[in-house]
Coordinates of C-alpha atoms and ligand atoms in Angstrom, one line a residue:
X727 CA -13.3 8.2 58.2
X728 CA -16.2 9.9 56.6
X729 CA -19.9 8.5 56.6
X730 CA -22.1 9.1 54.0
X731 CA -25.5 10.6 55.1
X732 CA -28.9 8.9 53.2
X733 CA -30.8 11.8 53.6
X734 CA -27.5 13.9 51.5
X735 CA -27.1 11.2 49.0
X736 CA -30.5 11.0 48.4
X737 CA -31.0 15.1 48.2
X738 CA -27.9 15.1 45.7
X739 CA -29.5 12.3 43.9
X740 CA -32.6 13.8 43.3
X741 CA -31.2 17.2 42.3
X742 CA -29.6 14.3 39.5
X743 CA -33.1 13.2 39.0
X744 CA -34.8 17.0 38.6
X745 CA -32.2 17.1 35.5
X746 CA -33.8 14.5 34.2
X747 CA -36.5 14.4 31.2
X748 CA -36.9 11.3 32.0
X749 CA -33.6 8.9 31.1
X750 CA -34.3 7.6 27.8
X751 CA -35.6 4.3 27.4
X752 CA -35.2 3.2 24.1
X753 CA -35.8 -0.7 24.7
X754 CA -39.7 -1.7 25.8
X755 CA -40.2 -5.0 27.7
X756 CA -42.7 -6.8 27.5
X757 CA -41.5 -10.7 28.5
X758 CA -38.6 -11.0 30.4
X759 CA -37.1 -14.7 29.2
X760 CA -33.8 -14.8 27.8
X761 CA -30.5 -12.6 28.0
X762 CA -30.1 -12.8 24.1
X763 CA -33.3 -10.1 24.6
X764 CA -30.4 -7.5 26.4
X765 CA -28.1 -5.5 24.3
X766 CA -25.7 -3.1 25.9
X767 CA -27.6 -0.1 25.9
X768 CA -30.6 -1.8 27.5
X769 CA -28.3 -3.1 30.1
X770 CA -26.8 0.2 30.9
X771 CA -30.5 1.6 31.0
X772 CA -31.7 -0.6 33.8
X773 CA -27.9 -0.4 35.7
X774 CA -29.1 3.1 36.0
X775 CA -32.8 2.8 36.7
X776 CA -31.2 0.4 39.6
X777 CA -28.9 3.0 41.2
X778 CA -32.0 5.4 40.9
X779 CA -34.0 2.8 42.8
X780 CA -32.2 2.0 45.5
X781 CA -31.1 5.5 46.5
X782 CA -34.4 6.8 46.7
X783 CA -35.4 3.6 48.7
X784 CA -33.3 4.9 51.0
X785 CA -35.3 8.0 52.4
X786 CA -38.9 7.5 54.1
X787 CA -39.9 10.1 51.5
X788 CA -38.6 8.4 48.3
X789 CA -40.0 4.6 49.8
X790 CA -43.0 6.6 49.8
X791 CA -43.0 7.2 45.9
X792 CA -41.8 4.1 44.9
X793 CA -45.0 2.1 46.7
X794 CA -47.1 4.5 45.0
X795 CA -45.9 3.9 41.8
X796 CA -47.1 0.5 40.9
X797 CA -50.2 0.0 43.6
X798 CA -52.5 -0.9 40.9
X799 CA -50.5 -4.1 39.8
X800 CA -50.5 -7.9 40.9
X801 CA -47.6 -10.3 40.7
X802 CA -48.0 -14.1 40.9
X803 CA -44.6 -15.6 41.9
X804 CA -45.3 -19.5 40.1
X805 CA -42.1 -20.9 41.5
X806 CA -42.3 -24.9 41.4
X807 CA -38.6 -25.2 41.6
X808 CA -36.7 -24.7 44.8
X809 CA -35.7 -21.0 45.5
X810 CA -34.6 -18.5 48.5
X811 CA -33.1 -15.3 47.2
X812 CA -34.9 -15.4 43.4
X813 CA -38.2 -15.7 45.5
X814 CA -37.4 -13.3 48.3
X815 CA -36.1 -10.6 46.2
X816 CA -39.0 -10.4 43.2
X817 CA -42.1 -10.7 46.3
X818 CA -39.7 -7.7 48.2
X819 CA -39.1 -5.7 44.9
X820 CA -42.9 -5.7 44.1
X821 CA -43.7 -4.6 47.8
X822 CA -41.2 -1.9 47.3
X823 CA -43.1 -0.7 44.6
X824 CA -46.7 -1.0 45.9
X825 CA -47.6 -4.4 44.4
X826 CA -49.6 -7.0 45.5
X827 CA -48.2 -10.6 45.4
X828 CA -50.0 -14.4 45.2
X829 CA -47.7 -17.5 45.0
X830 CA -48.0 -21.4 44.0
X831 CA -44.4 -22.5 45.6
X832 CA -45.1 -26.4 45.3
X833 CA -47.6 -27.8 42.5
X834 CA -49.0 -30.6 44.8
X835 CA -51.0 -27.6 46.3
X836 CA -52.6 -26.3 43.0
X837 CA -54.9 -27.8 40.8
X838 CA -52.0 -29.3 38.8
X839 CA -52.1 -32.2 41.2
X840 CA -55.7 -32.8 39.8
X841 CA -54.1 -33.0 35.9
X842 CA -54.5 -29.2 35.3
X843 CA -51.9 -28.6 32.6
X844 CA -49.4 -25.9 32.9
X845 CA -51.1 -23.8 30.2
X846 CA -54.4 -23.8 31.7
X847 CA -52.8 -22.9 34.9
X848 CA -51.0 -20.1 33.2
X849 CA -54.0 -18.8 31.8
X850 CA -55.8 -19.3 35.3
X851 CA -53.2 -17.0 36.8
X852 CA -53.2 -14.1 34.0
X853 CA -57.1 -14.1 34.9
X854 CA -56.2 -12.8 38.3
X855 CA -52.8 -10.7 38.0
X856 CA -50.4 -8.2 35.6
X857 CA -47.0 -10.7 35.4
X858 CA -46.3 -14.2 36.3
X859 CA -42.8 -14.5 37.6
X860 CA -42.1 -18.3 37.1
X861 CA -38.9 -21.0 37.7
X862 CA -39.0 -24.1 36.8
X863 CA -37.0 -27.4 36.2
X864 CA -37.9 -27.3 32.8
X865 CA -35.7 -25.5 29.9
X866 CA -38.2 -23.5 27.7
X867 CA -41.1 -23.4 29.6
X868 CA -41.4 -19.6 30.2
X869 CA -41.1 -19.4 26.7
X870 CA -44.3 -21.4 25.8
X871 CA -46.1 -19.8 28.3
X872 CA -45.0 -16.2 26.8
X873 CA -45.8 -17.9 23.6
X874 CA -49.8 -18.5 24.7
X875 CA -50.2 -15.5 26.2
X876 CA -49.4 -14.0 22.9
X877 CA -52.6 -15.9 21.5
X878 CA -55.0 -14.9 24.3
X879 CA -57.3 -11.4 24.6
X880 CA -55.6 -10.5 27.9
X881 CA -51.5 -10.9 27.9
X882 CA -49.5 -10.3 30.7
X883 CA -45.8 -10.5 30.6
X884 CA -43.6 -13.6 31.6
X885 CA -40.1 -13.4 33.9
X886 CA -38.1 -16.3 34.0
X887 CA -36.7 -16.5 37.2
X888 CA -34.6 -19.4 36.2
X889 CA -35.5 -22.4 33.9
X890 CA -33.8 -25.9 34.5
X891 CA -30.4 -26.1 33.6
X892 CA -30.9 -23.8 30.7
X893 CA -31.1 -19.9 32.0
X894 CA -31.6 -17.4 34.1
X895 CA -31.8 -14.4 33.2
X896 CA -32.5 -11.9 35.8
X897 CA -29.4 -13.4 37.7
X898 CA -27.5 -12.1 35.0
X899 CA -28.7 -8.5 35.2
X900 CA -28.4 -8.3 38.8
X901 CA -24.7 -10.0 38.1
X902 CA -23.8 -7.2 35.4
X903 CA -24.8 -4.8 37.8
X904 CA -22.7 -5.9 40.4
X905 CA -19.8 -6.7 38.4
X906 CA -20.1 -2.9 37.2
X907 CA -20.4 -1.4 40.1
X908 CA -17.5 -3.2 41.5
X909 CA -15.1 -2.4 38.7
X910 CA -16.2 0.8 38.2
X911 CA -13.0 2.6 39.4
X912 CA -11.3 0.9 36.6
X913 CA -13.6 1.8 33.8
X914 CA -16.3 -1.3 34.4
X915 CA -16.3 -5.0 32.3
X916 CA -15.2 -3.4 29.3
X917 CA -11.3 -5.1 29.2
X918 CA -11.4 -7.2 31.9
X919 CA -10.5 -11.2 32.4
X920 CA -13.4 -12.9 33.8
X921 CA -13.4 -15.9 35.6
X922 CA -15.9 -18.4 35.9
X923 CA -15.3 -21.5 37.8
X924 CA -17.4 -24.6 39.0
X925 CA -20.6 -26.9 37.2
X926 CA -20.6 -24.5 34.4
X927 CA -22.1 -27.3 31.9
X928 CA -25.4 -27.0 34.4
X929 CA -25.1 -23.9 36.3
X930 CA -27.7 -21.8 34.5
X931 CA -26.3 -18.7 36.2
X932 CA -22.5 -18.8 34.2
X933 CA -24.4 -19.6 31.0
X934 CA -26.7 -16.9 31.3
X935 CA -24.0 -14.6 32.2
X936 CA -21.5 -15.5 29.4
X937 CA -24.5 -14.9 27.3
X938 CA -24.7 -11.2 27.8
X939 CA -20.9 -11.1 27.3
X940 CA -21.1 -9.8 23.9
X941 CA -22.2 -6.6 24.9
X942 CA -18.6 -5.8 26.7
X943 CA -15.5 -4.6 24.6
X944 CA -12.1 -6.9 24.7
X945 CA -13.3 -9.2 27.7
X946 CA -11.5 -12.3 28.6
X947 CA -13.6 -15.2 29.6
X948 CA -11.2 -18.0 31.4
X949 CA -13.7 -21.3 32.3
X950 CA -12.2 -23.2 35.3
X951 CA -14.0 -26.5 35.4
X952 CA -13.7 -30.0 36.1
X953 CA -13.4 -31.5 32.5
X954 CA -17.0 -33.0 32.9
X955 CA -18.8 -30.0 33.4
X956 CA -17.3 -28.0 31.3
X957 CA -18.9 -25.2 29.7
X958 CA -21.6 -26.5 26.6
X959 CA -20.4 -26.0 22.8
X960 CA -23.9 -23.8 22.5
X961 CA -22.4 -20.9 25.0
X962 CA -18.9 -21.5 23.1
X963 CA -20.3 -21.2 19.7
X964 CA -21.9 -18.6 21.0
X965 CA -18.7 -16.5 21.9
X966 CA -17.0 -17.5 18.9
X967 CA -19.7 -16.2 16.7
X968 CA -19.2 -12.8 18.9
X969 CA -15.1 -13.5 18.7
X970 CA -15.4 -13.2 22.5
X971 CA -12.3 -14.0 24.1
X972 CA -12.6 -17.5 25.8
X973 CA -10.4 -19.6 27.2
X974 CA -10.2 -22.8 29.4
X975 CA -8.6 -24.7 32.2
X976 CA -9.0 -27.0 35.1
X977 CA -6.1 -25.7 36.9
X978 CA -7.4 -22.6 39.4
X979 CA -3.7 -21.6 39.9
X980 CA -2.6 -21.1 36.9
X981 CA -4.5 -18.8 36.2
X982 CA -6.0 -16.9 39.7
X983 CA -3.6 -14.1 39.3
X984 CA -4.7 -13.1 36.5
X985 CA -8.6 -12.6 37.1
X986 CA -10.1 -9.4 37.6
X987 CA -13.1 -11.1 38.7
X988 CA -14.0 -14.8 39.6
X989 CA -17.9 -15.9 39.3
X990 CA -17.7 -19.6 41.4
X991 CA -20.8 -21.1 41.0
X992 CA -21.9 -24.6 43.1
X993 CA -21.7 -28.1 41.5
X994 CA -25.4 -29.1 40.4
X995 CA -25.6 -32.4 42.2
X996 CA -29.8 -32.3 41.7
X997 CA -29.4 -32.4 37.9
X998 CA -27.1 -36.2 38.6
X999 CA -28.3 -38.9 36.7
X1000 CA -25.6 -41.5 38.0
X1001 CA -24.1 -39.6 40.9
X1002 CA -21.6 -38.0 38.2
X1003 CA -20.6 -35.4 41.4
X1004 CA -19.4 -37.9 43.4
X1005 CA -16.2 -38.1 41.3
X1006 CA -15.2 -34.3 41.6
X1007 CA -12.2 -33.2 43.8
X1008 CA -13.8 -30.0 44.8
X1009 CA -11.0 -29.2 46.2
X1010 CA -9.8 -27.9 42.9
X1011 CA -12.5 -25.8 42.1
X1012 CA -12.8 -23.6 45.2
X1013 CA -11.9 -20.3 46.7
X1014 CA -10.3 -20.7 50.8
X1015 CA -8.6 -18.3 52.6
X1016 CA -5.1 -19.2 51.1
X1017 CA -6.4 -17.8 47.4
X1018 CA -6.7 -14.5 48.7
X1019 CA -2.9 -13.6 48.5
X1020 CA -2.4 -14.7 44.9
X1021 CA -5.3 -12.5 43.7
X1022 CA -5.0 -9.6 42.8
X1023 CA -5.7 -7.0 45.4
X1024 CA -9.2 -5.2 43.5
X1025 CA -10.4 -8.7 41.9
X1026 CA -14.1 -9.3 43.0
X1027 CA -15.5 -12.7 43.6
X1028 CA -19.1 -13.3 43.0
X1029 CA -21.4 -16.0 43.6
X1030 CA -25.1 -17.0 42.8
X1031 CA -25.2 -18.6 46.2
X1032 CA -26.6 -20.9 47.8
X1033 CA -22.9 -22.2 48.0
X1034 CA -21.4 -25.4 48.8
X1035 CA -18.0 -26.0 50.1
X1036 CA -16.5 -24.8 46.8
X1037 CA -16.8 -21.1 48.7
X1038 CA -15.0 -20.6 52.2
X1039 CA -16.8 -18.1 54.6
X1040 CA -13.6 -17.7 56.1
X1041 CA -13.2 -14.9 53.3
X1042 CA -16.8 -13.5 54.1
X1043 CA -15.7 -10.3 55.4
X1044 CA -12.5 -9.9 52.8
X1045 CA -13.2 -6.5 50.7
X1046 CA -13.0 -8.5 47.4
X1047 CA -15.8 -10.6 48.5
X1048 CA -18.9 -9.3 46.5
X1049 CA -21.9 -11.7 46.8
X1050 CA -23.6 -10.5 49.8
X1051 CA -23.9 -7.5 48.3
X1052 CA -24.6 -9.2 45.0
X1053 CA -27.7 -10.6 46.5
X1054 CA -29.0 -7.2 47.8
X1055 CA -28.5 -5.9 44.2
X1056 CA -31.1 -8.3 43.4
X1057 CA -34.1 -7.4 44.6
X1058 CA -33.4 -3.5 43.0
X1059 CA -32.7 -4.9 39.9
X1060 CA -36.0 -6.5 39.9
X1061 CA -37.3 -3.9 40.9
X1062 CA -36.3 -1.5 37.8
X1063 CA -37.2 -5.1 35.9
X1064 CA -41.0 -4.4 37.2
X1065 CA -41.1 -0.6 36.4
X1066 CA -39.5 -1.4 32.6
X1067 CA -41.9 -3.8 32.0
X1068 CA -44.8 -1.8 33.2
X1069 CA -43.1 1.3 31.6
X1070 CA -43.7 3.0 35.2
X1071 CA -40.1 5.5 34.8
X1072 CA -41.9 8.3 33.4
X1073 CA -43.9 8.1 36.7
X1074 CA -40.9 7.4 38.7
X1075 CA -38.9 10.2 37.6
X1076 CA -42.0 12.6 38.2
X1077 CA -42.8 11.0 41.8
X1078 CA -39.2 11.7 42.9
X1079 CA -39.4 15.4 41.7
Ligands
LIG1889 N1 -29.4 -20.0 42.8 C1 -28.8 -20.2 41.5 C2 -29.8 -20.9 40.5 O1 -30.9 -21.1 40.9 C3 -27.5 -20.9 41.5 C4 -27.5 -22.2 42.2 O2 -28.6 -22.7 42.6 O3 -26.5 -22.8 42.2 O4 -29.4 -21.1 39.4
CP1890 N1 -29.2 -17.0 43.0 C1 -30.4 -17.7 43.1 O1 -31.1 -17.9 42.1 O2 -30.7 -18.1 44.4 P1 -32.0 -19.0 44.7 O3 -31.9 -20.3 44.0 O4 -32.0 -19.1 46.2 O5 -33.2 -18.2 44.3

């Protein structure tokens, strides 16, 4: 078996780099909100900007670079909604890169528990940093906060790092990555069947994903979901309009061999009004150790995680299984999210010369 050296990929990789004048970047960002922003080149941009990331992460010399490249920058991670990995990955992705971070986790320990609005809190924070990274139960609430800083002298951009049941967008480019990356030896999305299984009328994750579907050739989407969470006539009129290929079902078996990847996300029990989870058979809507052999042998199976039951970690450690891995690509696609928006590549791309 042959091991890869870091030190050799990353010498190889920078001779890549030297070439470079730098990569074009033909698509500014300024607030980072929704995936109807992304179009396909911009995606396939900031797949690369990624892989450029994370390899030169991997020598002490290129580390070096990238915490020099934004030192002069703040984040504050505003995260009033529950979050492990989001969280984890944006606060490691701006050490990475030199930045300092301040965060408001809970808002019962900010002045909002004395009636401060979220505007004036907002505001408050762009007074003392260069992004606000936000999530929140609410659906649109990045968006009105982009929206006043777009009346105020000093703007800073908005990420959304997932808003109520509505979006999430980053998740998505860290999942197009992923997905990529792990059908790459088969020419990437472009062709494939895609499966996406679980609460997808309040999993924010599928709906962002499905989103950014329109910027693939001949894809298949197949929805497997319980009849009452199926996925919401906004994300199907949005394929149609697209004449993305969509189908779906509530029968997993039917249609397993057939995938060539499967996104499972968790059912949404926190978004219950009347304990409408408590009816599921869960059963039906998960992957277990049995699946494996009627997949096919390449198919990848992602997951947002955190999971529930719907996702056995008896199949951890099969080759197919992807979300580990999808988790790490997180924090380095935030990080070539941070060095977009603060159009840090020319600098990148010189530092790793
Ligand atoms: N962590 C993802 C989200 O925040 C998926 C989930 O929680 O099920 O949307
Ligand atoms: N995937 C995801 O958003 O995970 P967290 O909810 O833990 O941030």
């Amino acid at each position: 078996m042959t091991t890869t050296n870091p030190n050799d990929e990353w010498e190889h990789r920078r001779q890549e780099l030297r070439l470079k004048t730098p990569p074009e970047q033909t698509h500014r960002l300024f607030h980072l909100l929704h995936p109807k922003q992304f179009n396909r080149s911009f995606l396939d941009q900031m797949c690369e900007l990624t892989t450029d990331i994370r390899t030169l992460a991997k020598s002490p010399a290129g580390l070096a670079s990238l915490q020099r490249l934004l030192h002069h920058r703040r984040a504050m991670l505003y995260f009033t909604q529950p979050s492990t990995r989001t969280f984890l990955s944006f606060n490691n992705a701006c050490h990475i890169l030199g930045m300092r971070t301040s965060e408001i986790r809970d808002s019962s320990t900010s002045s909002e528990v004395k009636g401060e609005t979220m505007e004036d809190s907002i505001r408050t924070f762009s007074s003392y940093v260069d992004v606000i990274v936000m999530r929140n139960w609410q659906k649109g609430l990045a968006e009105k906060a982009a929206a006043l800083m777009d009346t105020i002298s000093r703007p800073i951009p908005i990420i959304n790092a997932g808003s109520g049941k509505d979006q999430h967008p980053t998740q998505a480019l860290l999942d197009i990555y992923t997905l990529e990356r792990s059908l790459a030896h088969r020419g990437g999305i472009d062709g494939k069947v895609i499966g996406m299984m679980g609460d997808l009328a309040r999993g924010r994750t599928v709906r962002s994903l499905a989103y950014l579907m329109k910027n693939y050739r001949d894809v298949h989407l197949v929805f497997i979901s319980p009849s009452s969470f199926a996925i919401g006539d906004d994300i199907v009129a949005h394929l149609d309009e697209h004449h993305i290929r969509h189908t779906s079902t509530t029968k997993l078996n039917q249609v397993l061999g057939d995938l060539d990847a499967i996104y499972l996300t968790r059912i949404q029990a926190e978004h219950d009004v009347a304990d409408e989870s408590k009816d599921i058979d869960l059963d039906q809507f998960s992957i277990r150790k049995q699946h494996l052999t009627r997949m096919k042998e390449d198919a990848v199976i992602m997951h947002p995680l955190p999971r529930g039951s719907e996702l056995s970690p008896e199949i951890d450690n099969d080759p197919r299984a992807k979300y580990w891995r999808q988790e790490r690509n997180g924090m380095w696609m935030r990080a070539a999210v941070l060095t977009r928006i603060f159009g840090a590549e020319p600098t990148l791309y010189e530092l790793a010369k």
